[in-house]
Coordinates of N, CA and C in Angstrom, one line a residue:
Chain A
X224 N 20.9 -30.9 32.1 CA 22.1 -30.7 33.3 C 22.0 -29.4 32.6
X225 N 22.1 -28.1 33.2 CA 22.0 -26.4 32.5 C 23.8 -26.9 32.8
X226 N 24.8 -26.5 31.8 CA 26.4 -26.1 32.2 C 26.9 -25.0 32.9
X227 N 27.4 -24.6 32.9 CA 28.2 -23.5 34.2 C 27.9 -22.5 33.1
X228 N 27.4 -21.0 33.5 CA 26.8 -20.1 33.7 C 27.6 -18.8 34.2
X229 N 27.8 -18.2 32.8 CA 29.1 -17.4 33.2 C 28.2 -16.0 33.0
X230 N 28.2 -15.2 33.9 CA 27.1 -13.3 34.1 C 28.0 -12.1 34.3
X231 N 28.2 -11.5 33.3 CA 28.0 -11.2 32.0 C 28.9 -11.9 31.1
X232 N 28.4 -12.1 30.2 CA 29.4 -11.8 29.1 C 30.2 -10.8 28.4
X233 N 30.1 -10.3 28.2 CA 31.3 -9.0 28.1 C 30.7 -7.5 28.9
X234 N 31.7 -7.1 29.3 CA 32.1 -6.1 30.0 C 32.8 -4.9 29.7
X235 N 33.0 -4.0 29.7 CA 33.6 -2.9 29.4 C 33.6 -1.6 30.8
X236 N 35.1 -1.6 30.9 CA 35.2 -0.9 32.6 C 35.9 -0.2 32.0
X237 N 36.2 1.4 33.1 CA 37.6 2.3 32.8 C 38.4 2.0 33.8
X238 N 40.2 2.0 33.9 CA 40.8 2.2 34.7 C 40.3 2.6 36.3
X239 N 41.0 1.8 37.0 CA 40.2 2.7 38.5 C 39.0 2.0 39.7
X240 N 37.9 1.4 38.9 CA 36.6 1.1 38.5 C 36.8 0.2 39.1
X241 N 35.8 -1.0 39.5 CA 35.8 -2.7 40.1 C 35.1 -2.5 39.9
X242 N 34.6 -4.2 39.5 CA 34.0 -5.4 38.2 C 34.4 -6.7 39.3
X243 N 33.1 -7.4 38.9 CA 32.3 -8.7 39.9 C 31.8 -9.4 38.5
X244 N 32.4 -10.4 38.4 CA 32.1 -11.3 37.6 C 31.5 -12.6 38.6
X245 N 30.2 -13.1 37.7 CA 29.9 -14.1 38.4 C 29.4 -15.6 38.0
X246 N 29.7 -16.6 39.2 CA 30.0 -18.2 37.9 C 28.9 -19.3 38.4
X247 N 27.5 -19.5 38.3 CA 27.4 -20.4 38.8 C 26.9 -21.9 38.4
X248 N 28.0 -22.6 39.2 CA 28.4 -24.1 38.9 C 27.4 -25.0 37.7
X249 N 27.4 -26.5 37.4 CA 26.3 -27.3 37.4 C 26.0 -27.9 38.4
X250 N 24.9 -27.6 38.6 CA 24.0 -28.5 39.8 C 24.7 -29.4 40.1
X251 N 25.0 -29.4 41.4 CA 25.5 -30.5 42.8 C 27.2 -31.0 42.1
X252 N 27.3 -30.2 41.8 CA 29.1 -29.1 41.5 C 29.4 -28.5 43.1
X253 N 30.4 -29.3 44.0 CA 29.8 -27.9 45.4 C 32.6 -27.4 44.1
X254 N 32.6 -28.0 43.7 CA 33.9 -27.1 43.3 C 34.4 -25.8 42.2
X255 N 34.6 -25.1 42.3 CA 34.7 -23.6 41.4 C 36.3 -22.7 41.3
X256 N 36.5 -23.0 40.3 CA 37.4 -22.2 39.7 C 37.7 -21.0 39.1
X257 N 38.2 -20.4 39.7 CA 38.6 -19.4 38.5 C 39.8 -19.5 37.4
X258 N 40.5 -18.4 36.0 CA 41.4 -18.2 35.5 C 41.0 -16.7 34.5
X259 N 42.0 -16.6 34.1 CA 42.1 -15.3 33.0 C 43.4 -15.5 31.8
X260 N 42.5 -15.4 31.2 CA 42.9 -15.8 29.5 C 43.4 -14.4 28.1
X261 N 44.7 -14.1 28.5 CA 44.7 -13.1 27.6 C 45.9 -14.1 26.7
X262 N 46.1 -13.0 25.1 CA 46.6 -13.5 23.9 C 48.6 -14.0 24.6
X263 N 49.6 -12.7 25.8 CA 50.2 -12.9 26.1 C 50.9 -13.9 26.8
X264 N 49.8 -13.9 28.7 CA 50.4 -15.3 29.5 C 49.4 -15.8 28.9
X265 N 48.5 -16.1 28.4 CA 47.8 -17.7 27.5 C 46.4 -17.9 29.1
X266 N 46.5 -19.0 29.5 CA 46.2 -19.3 30.8 C 46.4 -19.5 32.0
X267 N 45.7 -18.1 33.3 CA 46.3 -18.7 34.3 C 45.3 -18.6 35.5
X268 N 45.6 -19.7 36.2 CA 44.8 -20.1 38.1 C 44.6 -18.6 38.4
X269 N 43.2 -18.4 39.0 CA 43.0 -17.2 39.6 C 43.5 -17.9 41.1
X270 N 41.9 -18.6 41.5 CA 41.5 -19.4 42.7 C 40.6 -20.4 42.6
X271 N 40.6 -20.9 43.9 CA 39.9 -22.4 43.7 C 38.8 -22.5 45.1
X272 N 37.7 -22.8 44.8 CA 36.6 -22.8 45.5 C 35.8 -23.9 46.1
X273 N 36.4 -24.7 47.0 CA 35.0 -25.7 47.7 C 33.9 -26.0 48.7
X274 N 33.2 -25.8 48.5 CA 32.3 -25.5 50.3 C 32.6 -24.1 50.6
X275 N 32.6 -23.1 49.8 CA 32.7 -21.7 50.8 C 34.5 -21.5 50.7
X276 N 34.5 -22.2 50.9 CA 35.7 -21.8 51.4 C 36.9 -21.9 50.3
X277 N 38.7 -20.8 49.9 CA 39.1 -21.0 49.3 C 40.5 -21.9 49.9
X278 N 40.7 -22.5 48.3 CA 41.3 -23.4 49.0 C 42.9 -23.4 47.6
X279 N 42.5 -22.7 47.4 CA 43.8 -22.6 46.4 C 44.0 -21.2 45.4
X280 N 45.2 -20.5 45.5 CA 45.6 -19.3 44.9 C 46.2 -19.0 44.5
X281 N 46.4 -18.3 43.0 CA 46.4 -17.8 42.1 C 48.2 -16.9 42.4
X282 N 48.6 -16.5 41.4 CA 50.1 -14.9 41.6 C 49.4 -13.9 41.0
X283 N 48.6 -13.4 41.8 CA 47.3 -12.9 41.6 C 47.6 -11.9 42.1
X284 N 47.6 -10.1 42.9 CA 47.6 -9.5 43.0 C 46.5 -9.0 43.7
X285 N 46.4 -8.6 45.3 CA 45.5 -8.4 45.9 C 43.8 -7.7 45.7
X286 N 44.2 -7.5 44.1 CA 42.7 -6.6 43.7 C 41.9 -7.7 43.5
X287 N 43.0 -9.2 42.9 CA 41.3 -10.2 42.7 C 40.8 -10.3 43.9
X288 N 39.9 -10.7 44.1 CA 39.3 -11.7 44.9 C 38.0 -12.4 44.9
X289 N 38.3 -12.6 44.9 CA 36.6 -13.9 45.2 C 35.8 -14.8 46.2
X290 N 34.7 -15.3 46.1 CA 34.0 -16.3 47.0 C 33.1 -16.4 46.5
X291 N 32.5 -17.9 47.4 CA 31.6 -18.4 47.3 C 30.4 -18.9 48.5
X292 N 29.0 -19.1 48.1 CA 27.7 -18.9 48.6 C 27.8 -20.4 48.2
X293 N 26.8 -21.0 49.4 CA 26.6 -21.7 50.0 C 25.6 -22.3 49.5
X294 N 25.0 -21.8 47.8 CA 24.4 -22.8 46.6 C 25.7 -23.0 46.0
X295 N 26.6 -22.6 46.4 CA 28.0 -22.7 45.2 C 28.1 -22.0 44.6
X296 N 27.3 -21.0 43.8 CA 27.5 -20.1 43.1 C 29.4 -19.7 43.6
X297 N 29.3 -19.1 42.3 CA 30.5 -17.8 43.1 C 30.6 -16.8 41.9
X298 N 32.0 -15.8 43.5 CA 32.1 -14.2 42.6 C 33.2 -13.8 42.9
X299 N 33.6 -13.9 41.9 CA 35.6 -13.6 41.8 C 35.2 -11.3 41.8
X300 N 36.0 -10.7 42.1 CA 35.8 -9.2 42.1 C 38.0 -8.8 41.6
X301 N 37.6 -7.2 41.0 CA 38.9 -6.9 40.9 C 38.6 -5.5 40.9
X302 N 39.9 -4.6 41.8 CA 39.0 -3.5 42.0 C 40.2 -2.7 41.3
X303 N 40.0 -1.5 41.2 CA 40.9 -0.2 40.9 C 41.3 -1.1 39.4
X304 N 40.8 -1.4 38.5 CA 41.2 -1.8 37.5 C 42.3 -1.6 37.1
X305 N 43.5 -2.2 36.0 CA 44.2 -1.6 35.0 C 44.0 -1.9 33.2
X306 N 44.8 -1.6 32.7 CA 44.5 -1.8 31.6 C 44.9 -3.5 31.7
X307 N 45.8 -3.8 32.1 CA 46.4 -5.0 31.0 C 45.3 -6.3 31.8
X308 N 44.1 -5.2 33.0 CA 43.4 -6.7 33.7 C 42.6 -7.0 32.7
X309 N 42.6 -6.7 31.5 CA 41.9 -6.8 30.0 C 42.3 -8.1 29.5
X310 N 41.1 -9.2 29.3 CA 40.8 -10.5 29.4 C 40.0 -11.4 29.2
X311 N 39.5 -12.5 29.0 CA 38.5 -14.0 29.1 C 38.4 -14.3 30.9
X312 N 37.8 -13.8 31.0 CA 37.6 -15.0 32.6 C 37.4 -15.8 32.6
X313 N 37.2 -16.7 32.6 CA 36.5 -18.2 32.5 C 35.9 -19.1 34.6
X314 N 35.3 -19.1 34.1 CA 35.1 -20.2 35.7 C 34.9 -22.4 35.3
X315 N 34.8 -23.0 36.2 CA 35.1 -24.1 36.3 C 34.3 -24.4 37.3
X316 N 33.5 -26.2 37.3 CA 33.4 -25.9 38.2 C 33.9 -27.7 38.2
X317 N 33.2 -28.7 39.1 CA 33.4 -29.9 38.4 C 32.9 -30.7 40.6
X318 N 32.6 -31.7 40.5 CA 32.2 -32.4 41.6 C 33.0 -32.1 42.3
X319 N 34.2 -32.3 42.3 CA 34.7 -32.2 44.1 C 35.9 -31.3 43.9
X320 N 37.0 -32.2 44.5 CA 38.2 -31.2 43.9 C 39.8 -32.2 43.7
X321 N 40.1 -31.0 43.0 CA 41.8 -32.2 42.5 C 41.4 -32.0 41.2
X322 N 41.6 -33.6 41.3 CA 41.4 -34.7 40.6 C 40.2 -35.7 39.9
X323 N 39.4 -34.6 39.0 CA 38.1 -34.1 38.7 C 38.2 -33.6 38.0
X324 N 37.4 -34.0 36.0 CA 36.9 -33.4 34.6 C 36.8 -32.3 35.0
X325 N 36.7 -31.2 34.6 CA 36.9 -29.5 34.7 C 35.1 -29.6 33.7
X326 N 34.1 -28.8 33.5 CA 33.0 -28.3 33.1 C 33.9 -26.4 33.5
X327 N 33.5 -26.2 32.1 CA 34.0 -24.6 31.9 C 32.5 -24.0 31.5
X328 N 32.5 -23.1 31.6 CA 31.3 -21.8 31.5 C 32.1 -21.4 30.2
X329 N 31.1 -20.3 29.3 CA 31.9 -19.5 28.6 C 32.6 -18.1 28.1
X330 N 32.5 -17.5 29.2 CA 34.4 -16.7 30.3 C 33.1 -15.2 29.7
X331 N 33.4 -14.6 31.0 CA 33.6 -12.8 30.6 C 34.5 -12.2 29.9
X332 N 33.8 -11.6 29.1 CA 34.8 -10.7 28.3 C 35.2 -9.6 28.7
X333 N 36.4 -9.0 29.9 CA 36.8 -7.6 30.0 C 37.0 -7.5 29.3
X334 N 36.9 -5.4 29.1 CA 37.7 -4.7 28.2 C 37.8 -3.4 29.4
X335 N 39.4 -3.3 30.0 CA 39.4 -2.4 30.8 C 40.1 -0.5 30.3
X336 N 39.6 0.5 29.2 CA 40.2 1.4 29.3 C 40.3 2.0 29.6
Chain B
X288 N 62.2 -21.7 31.7 CA 61.4 -22.0 31.1 C 60.3 -22.5 31.8
X289 N 59.2 -22.7 30.5 CA 57.8 -23.4 31.2 C 57.9 -24.2 31.6
X290 N 57.2 -24.9 32.9 CA 57.3 -25.6 33.7 C 56.0 -27.0 32.4
X291 N 55.2 -26.4 31.6 CA 54.6 -27.1 31.3 C 54.6 -26.6 29.0
X292 N 55.6 -27.4 28.6 CA 55.3 -27.0 27.4 C 54.8 -28.0 26.4
X293 N 54.6 -27.3 25.7 CA 53.5 -27.8 24.2 C 53.8 -27.6 22.6
X294 N 54.5 -28.5 22.2 CA 54.6 -29.0 20.5 C 54.1 -29.5 19.4
X295 N 53.5 -28.9 18.4 CA 53.7 -28.0 17.6 C 53.2 -26.7 18.5
X296 N 53.9 -25.7 17.8 CA 52.6 -24.5 18.0 C 51.9 -24.4 17.8
X297 N 51.6 -24.6 15.8 CA 51.1 -24.2 15.1 C 50.9 -25.6 14.3
X298 N 50.4 -26.8 13.7 CA 50.1 -27.8 13.2 C 48.8 -27.7 12.0
X299 N 49.1 -27.6 10.9 CA 48.2 -27.8 10.2 C 48.6 -29.5 9.4
X300 N 46.7 -29.5 8.9 CA 46.9 -31.0 8.2 C 46.1 -30.7 7.6
X301 N 45.9 -31.6 6.5 CA 44.8 -32.3 5.2 C 43.8 -33.0 6.5
X302 N 42.0 -32.8 5.7 CA 40.9 -34.0 7.0 C 41.4 -35.2 6.6
X303 N 41.3 -36.2 7.5 CA 41.7 -37.5 7.3 C 43.2 -37.8 7.3
X304 N 44.0 -37.0 8.2 CA 44.8 -36.8 8.4 C 45.3 -37.4 10.5
X305 N 46.0 -38.2 10.2 CA 46.2 -38.3 11.8 C 47.4 -37.5 12.3
X306 N 46.9 -36.8 13.7 CA 47.4 -35.5 14.2 C 48.0 -36.2 15.8
X307 N 49.3 -35.3 15.5 CA 49.6 -35.8 17.0 C 49.8 -34.3 18.2
X308 N 49.4 -34.2 19.0 CA 50.2 -33.0 19.8 C 51.1 -33.1 21.5
X309 N 51.8 -33.7 21.4 CA 52.8 -33.6 22.2 C 53.1 -32.4 23.8
X310 N 53.1 -32.3 25.1 CA 52.8 -32.3 26.5 C 54.1 -33.4 26.8
X311 N 55.2 -31.2 27.3 CA 55.6 -31.8 28.3 C 55.8 -30.9 30.2
X312 N 56.5 -32.2 31.0 CA 56.2 -31.1 31.9 C 57.6 -31.1 32.7
X313 N 57.5 -30.1 33.3 CA 58.5 -30.6 34.8 C 58.9 -30.9 36.3
X314 N 57.4 -30.6 36.6 CA 57.2 -30.7 37.9 C 56.5 -31.9 37.8
X315 N 56.0 -32.4 39.4 CA 55.6 -33.5 40.0 C 54.2 -33.2 39.8
X316 N 53.4 -33.9 39.0 CA 51.6 -33.5 38.8 C 50.7 -34.6 39.5
X317 N 50.3 -35.4 39.9 CA 48.6 -35.6 40.1 C 48.2 -35.8 39.3
X318 N 47.3 -34.5 38.2 CA 46.5 -35.5 36.8 C 47.3 -34.4 36.1
X319 N 46.9 -35.1 34.7 CA 47.2 -33.8 32.8 C 45.9 -33.6 32.5
X320 N 45.2 -32.8 31.8 CA 44.0 -31.9 32.0 C 44.3 -32.5 30.2
X321 N 43.6 -32.5 28.9 CA 44.0 -32.0 27.9 C 42.1 -31.3 27.3
X322 N 42.7 -30.1 27.2 CA 41.7 -29.1 27.3 C 41.1 -28.4 25.0
X323 N 39.9 -28.7 25.3 CA 39.8 -28.1 23.7 C 38.8 -26.4 23.9
X324 N 39.4 -25.5 23.0 CA 39.1 -23.9 22.8 C 38.8 -23.9 21.2
X325 N 37.7 -23.4 21.1 CA 37.4 -23.1 19.4 C 37.2 -21.8 20.0
X326 N 36.9 -21.0 18.7 CA 37.2 -20.0 18.2 C 36.1 -19.0 18.7
X327 N 36.0 -18.3 19.4 CA 34.7 -18.0 20.9 C 35.4 -17.7 22.6
X328 N 36.2 -19.2 22.9 CA 36.6 -18.9 23.7 C 36.1 -20.2 24.3
X329 N 35.1 -20.7 24.3 CA 34.0 -22.2 25.4 C 35.3 -23.5 25.2
X330 N 35.7 -23.7 26.1 CA 36.2 -24.7 26.1 C 35.7 -25.8 26.8
X331 N 36.2 -27.3 26.7 CA 35.5 -27.9 26.7 C 36.9 -29.5 27.1
X332 N 37.1 -29.5 28.1 CA 37.7 -31.0 29.3 C 37.9 -32.3 28.1
X333 N 39.0 -32.5 27.2 CA 39.3 -33.2 26.2 C 38.9 -35.3 27.2
X334 N 39.6 -34.2 27.7 CA 40.4 -36.4 28.9 C 40.9 -35.4 30.3
X335 N 40.8 -36.4 31.0 CA 41.9 -36.3 32.2 C 41.9 -36.5 32.6
X336 N 43.2 -37.8 32.7 CA 44.1 -39.1 34.0 C 45.6 -38.6 34.0
X337 N 45.9 -39.8 34.8 CA 46.9 -39.2 35.8 C 47.7 -40.7 35.1
X338 N 47.4 -41.2 34.4 CA 48.1 -42.4 33.8 C 47.6 -43.4 32.6
X339 N 48.0 -44.0 31.9 CA 48.5 -45.0 31.0 C 47.6 -44.4 29.8
X340 N 46.1 -44.6 29.2 CA 46.0 -43.9 28.0 C 44.1 -43.6 27.6
X341 N 43.7 -42.7 27.3 CA 42.2 -42.8 27.7 C 41.8 -42.6 25.6
X342 N 40.9 -43.0 25.9 CA 40.4 -42.9 24.5 C 38.9 -42.2 24.2
X343 N 39.0 -41.5 23.3 CA 37.1 -40.9 23.0 C 36.4 -41.0 22.0
X344 N 35.8 -42.1 20.9 CA 35.3 -41.6 19.4 C 37.4 -41.6 18.4
X345 N 37.5 -40.3 18.6 CA 38.8 -40.4 17.0 C 39.9 -40.5 18.5
X346 N 39.7 -39.8 19.3 CA 40.4 -39.0 20.6 C 41.3 -40.2 21.3
X347 N 42.6 -40.1 21.3 CA 43.4 -40.5 22.6 C 43.9 -39.4 23.5
X348 N 45.1 -39.7 24.2 CA 45.2 -40.0 25.1 C 45.9 -40.7 25.6
X349 N 47.3 -40.8 26.1 CA 48.7 -41.2 26.4 C 49.6 -40.8 27.6
X350 N 49.8 -41.0 28.7 CA 51.1 -40.3 29.1 C 51.8 -41.6 30.1
X351 N 53.0 -40.6 30.4 CA 54.1 -41.7 31.0 C 54.6 -40.4 31.5
X352 N 54.4 -41.0 32.6 CA 54.7 -40.6 34.2 C 56.6 -40.4 34.4
X353 N 57.1 -41.4 34.3 CA 58.2 -41.4 34.1 C 59.1 -40.3 33.9
X354 N 58.5 -40.7 32.7 CA 58.9 -39.7 31.0 C 58.4 -37.5 30.6
X355 N 57.5 -38.3 32.1 CA 56.5 -36.2 32.7 C 56.3 -35.8 30.6
X356 N 55.7 -36.9 30.0 CA 54.9 -35.9 28.6 C 54.0 -37.1 28.6
X357 N 53.0 -36.1 27.7 CA 52.4 -37.2 27.0 C 51.9 -36.3 25.7
X358 N 50.4 -36.8 24.8 CA 51.0 -36.8 23.5 C 48.8 -37.3 23.5
X359 N 48.3 -36.2 23.3 CA 47.5 -36.2 22.0 C 47.1 -36.7 20.8
X360 N 46.2 -37.6 20.2 CA 46.0 -38.3 19.5 C 45.0 -37.7 18.1
X361 N 44.5 -37.2 17.2 CA 43.9 -37.4 16.8 C 43.6 -38.5 15.7
X362 N 42.8 -39.1 14.7 CA 43.1 -40.2 13.4 C 41.8 -39.6 13.2
X363 N 41.7 -40.0 11.9 CA 40.9 -39.5 10.7 C 40.5 -38.0 11.1
X364 N 41.0 -37.3 10.8 CA 41.5 -35.7 12.1 C 39.8 -35.1 10.9
X365 N 39.8 -33.8 11.3 CA 38.4 -33.1 9.8 C 38.5 -32.0 10.1
X366 N 37.7 -31.0 9.8 CA 38.1 -29.8 9.9 C 37.5 -28.9 11.3
X367 N 35.8 -29.7 12.2 CA 36.1 -29.4 12.7 C 36.5 -29.4 14.0
X368 N 37.6 -30.4 13.6 CA 39.1 -30.2 15.3 C 39.7 -28.9 15.2
X369 N 39.6 -28.6 14.2 CA 40.2 -27.1 14.3 C 40.1 -26.6 15.4
X370 N 41.3 -25.9 16.4 CA 41.1 -25.8 17.5 C 42.0 -25.3 18.1
X371 N 42.0 -24.9 19.2 CA 43.5 -25.1 19.7 C 43.4 -25.4 20.6
X372 N 44.2 -26.8 21.0 CA 44.5 -27.8 21.8 C 45.0 -27.4 23.4
X373 N 44.7 -27.2 24.6 CA 45.6 -26.8 26.1 C 45.5 -28.1 26.5
X374 N 47.2 -28.6 26.9 CA 47.6 -29.1 27.7 C 47.5 -28.4 29.3
X375 N 47.2 -29.2 30.8 CA 47.1 -28.2 31.7 C 47.7 -29.7 32.8
X376 N 48.4 -29.3 34.2 CA 49.1 -30.0 34.9 C 48.5 -30.0 36.4
X377 N 48.0 -30.4 36.9 CA 47.8 -30.0 37.9 C 49.1 -30.8 39.2
X378 N 49.6 -29.8 39.8 CA 51.3 -29.8 40.7 C 50.5 -30.8 42.0
X379 N 51.5 -31.6 42.4 CA 51.1 -32.3 42.9 C 51.8 -32.1 44.8
X380 N 52.1 -30.8 44.9 CA 52.3 -30.2 45.8 C 51.6 -28.9 45.8
X381 N 51.3 -27.8 45.3 CA 50.8 -26.9 45.7 C 48.8 -26.9 45.3
X382 N 48.9 -28.6 44.3 CA 47.6 -28.5 43.7 C 47.2 -27.6 42.2
X383 N 48.4 -26.3 42.2 CA 47.6 -25.5 41.4 C 47.9 -26.8 39.8
X384 N 47.1 -25.6 38.8 CA 47.1 -25.7 37.3 C 47.3 -24.9 36.5
X385 N 48.9 -25.9 36.4 CA 49.3 -25.1 35.1 C 49.0 -25.6 33.8
X386 N 49.0 -24.2 32.8 CA 48.9 -24.8 31.9 C 49.5 -24.8 30.7
X387 N 49.7 -25.4 29.4 CA 50.9 -25.0 28.5 C 50.2 -23.6 27.7
X388 N 50.4 -23.4 26.6 CA 50.6 -21.8 25.5 C 49.7 -23.0 24.7
X389 N 48.8 -23.6 24.1 CA 48.5 -24.1 23.5 C 49.0 -24.6 22.4
X390 N 48.1 -25.7 21.5 CA 48.2 -25.8 20.4 C 47.7 -25.4 18.6
X391 N 48.0 -24.3 18.0 CA 46.7 -24.6 17.1 C 46.7 -25.4 15.8
X392 N 44.9 -26.3 16.4 CA 45.7 -26.8 14.5 C 44.4 -26.4 13.6
X393 N 45.1 -26.4 12.7 CA 43.8 -25.7 11.7 C 43.7 -27.6 10.8
X394 N 42.8 -28.1 10.2 CA 42.7 -29.0 9.7 C 41.5 -28.4 7.7
X395 N 42.6 -28.5 6.9 CA 42.1 -28.0 5.4 C 41.0 -29.6 5.4
X396 N 39.7 -29.5 4.1 CA 39.3 -29.9 3.3 C 39.8 -30.8 2.3

C-alpha cells in the first residue's frame, strides 16, 4: 500500500500570496488531519476531515482553510500569507476517526519571504 | 503551563542503555500517542494507547490514566533510535490532538 503523499515537498511564496497544499491518504483511509510544525510552537493541530466533513478545527485564523474530496484526498489553503506561516505542514490519515493510529506524510516545507 | 509536558527535553545515551521518556498531561483524554520524528521531518506513529501497556520490539509504552502520566521505554538503545520523540493526547471533550514539545534523543555508539 502506498503511504500518505503530500505535494509539493517544498514551496517558496511571498507575503500576501496564497498557497494550496495537497494530501493523498492511504487507500481506504477516510480521515485526514493537518498539522503545522514550527521551531517555536512545535506541532499544532489545524483541522480534521472525515467523509468530506470537517470534524474539528484548531485555533488558527480563518486564513487557514481546508477541504476533503469524495476520494478522501484533502487540500489545505492559506490565504494572505504572513512570514509567520513559514512552517512544515504535515497531514496524517487514519482508517476512521478519533482513536486510531495515525499515518503521517513527509510534509510540505513552506517558506514565506 | 502546557497541557502536555514531556521530560527530559534532551537526552544523550550510550548504545545499549535503557531509556525512559516521560509525558504528563493535565486534561481528560481518550487516547495518547507516541510519535517518532527523524531529521528531515517524517513522523512515525509508534503507539496509540488508552490504558495499560504496549510493546513493539525494543519499545514499550505505558500509561497510568489516574496519574495522567505515560512513559516510553527503549531497551538496548541503538544509534538509529536517535530522533525526537513526541507525546500527543486526544482531549476527550474536544477530540483535538495536543502535542508535547518533544524529547530529543541522541544515542552514541
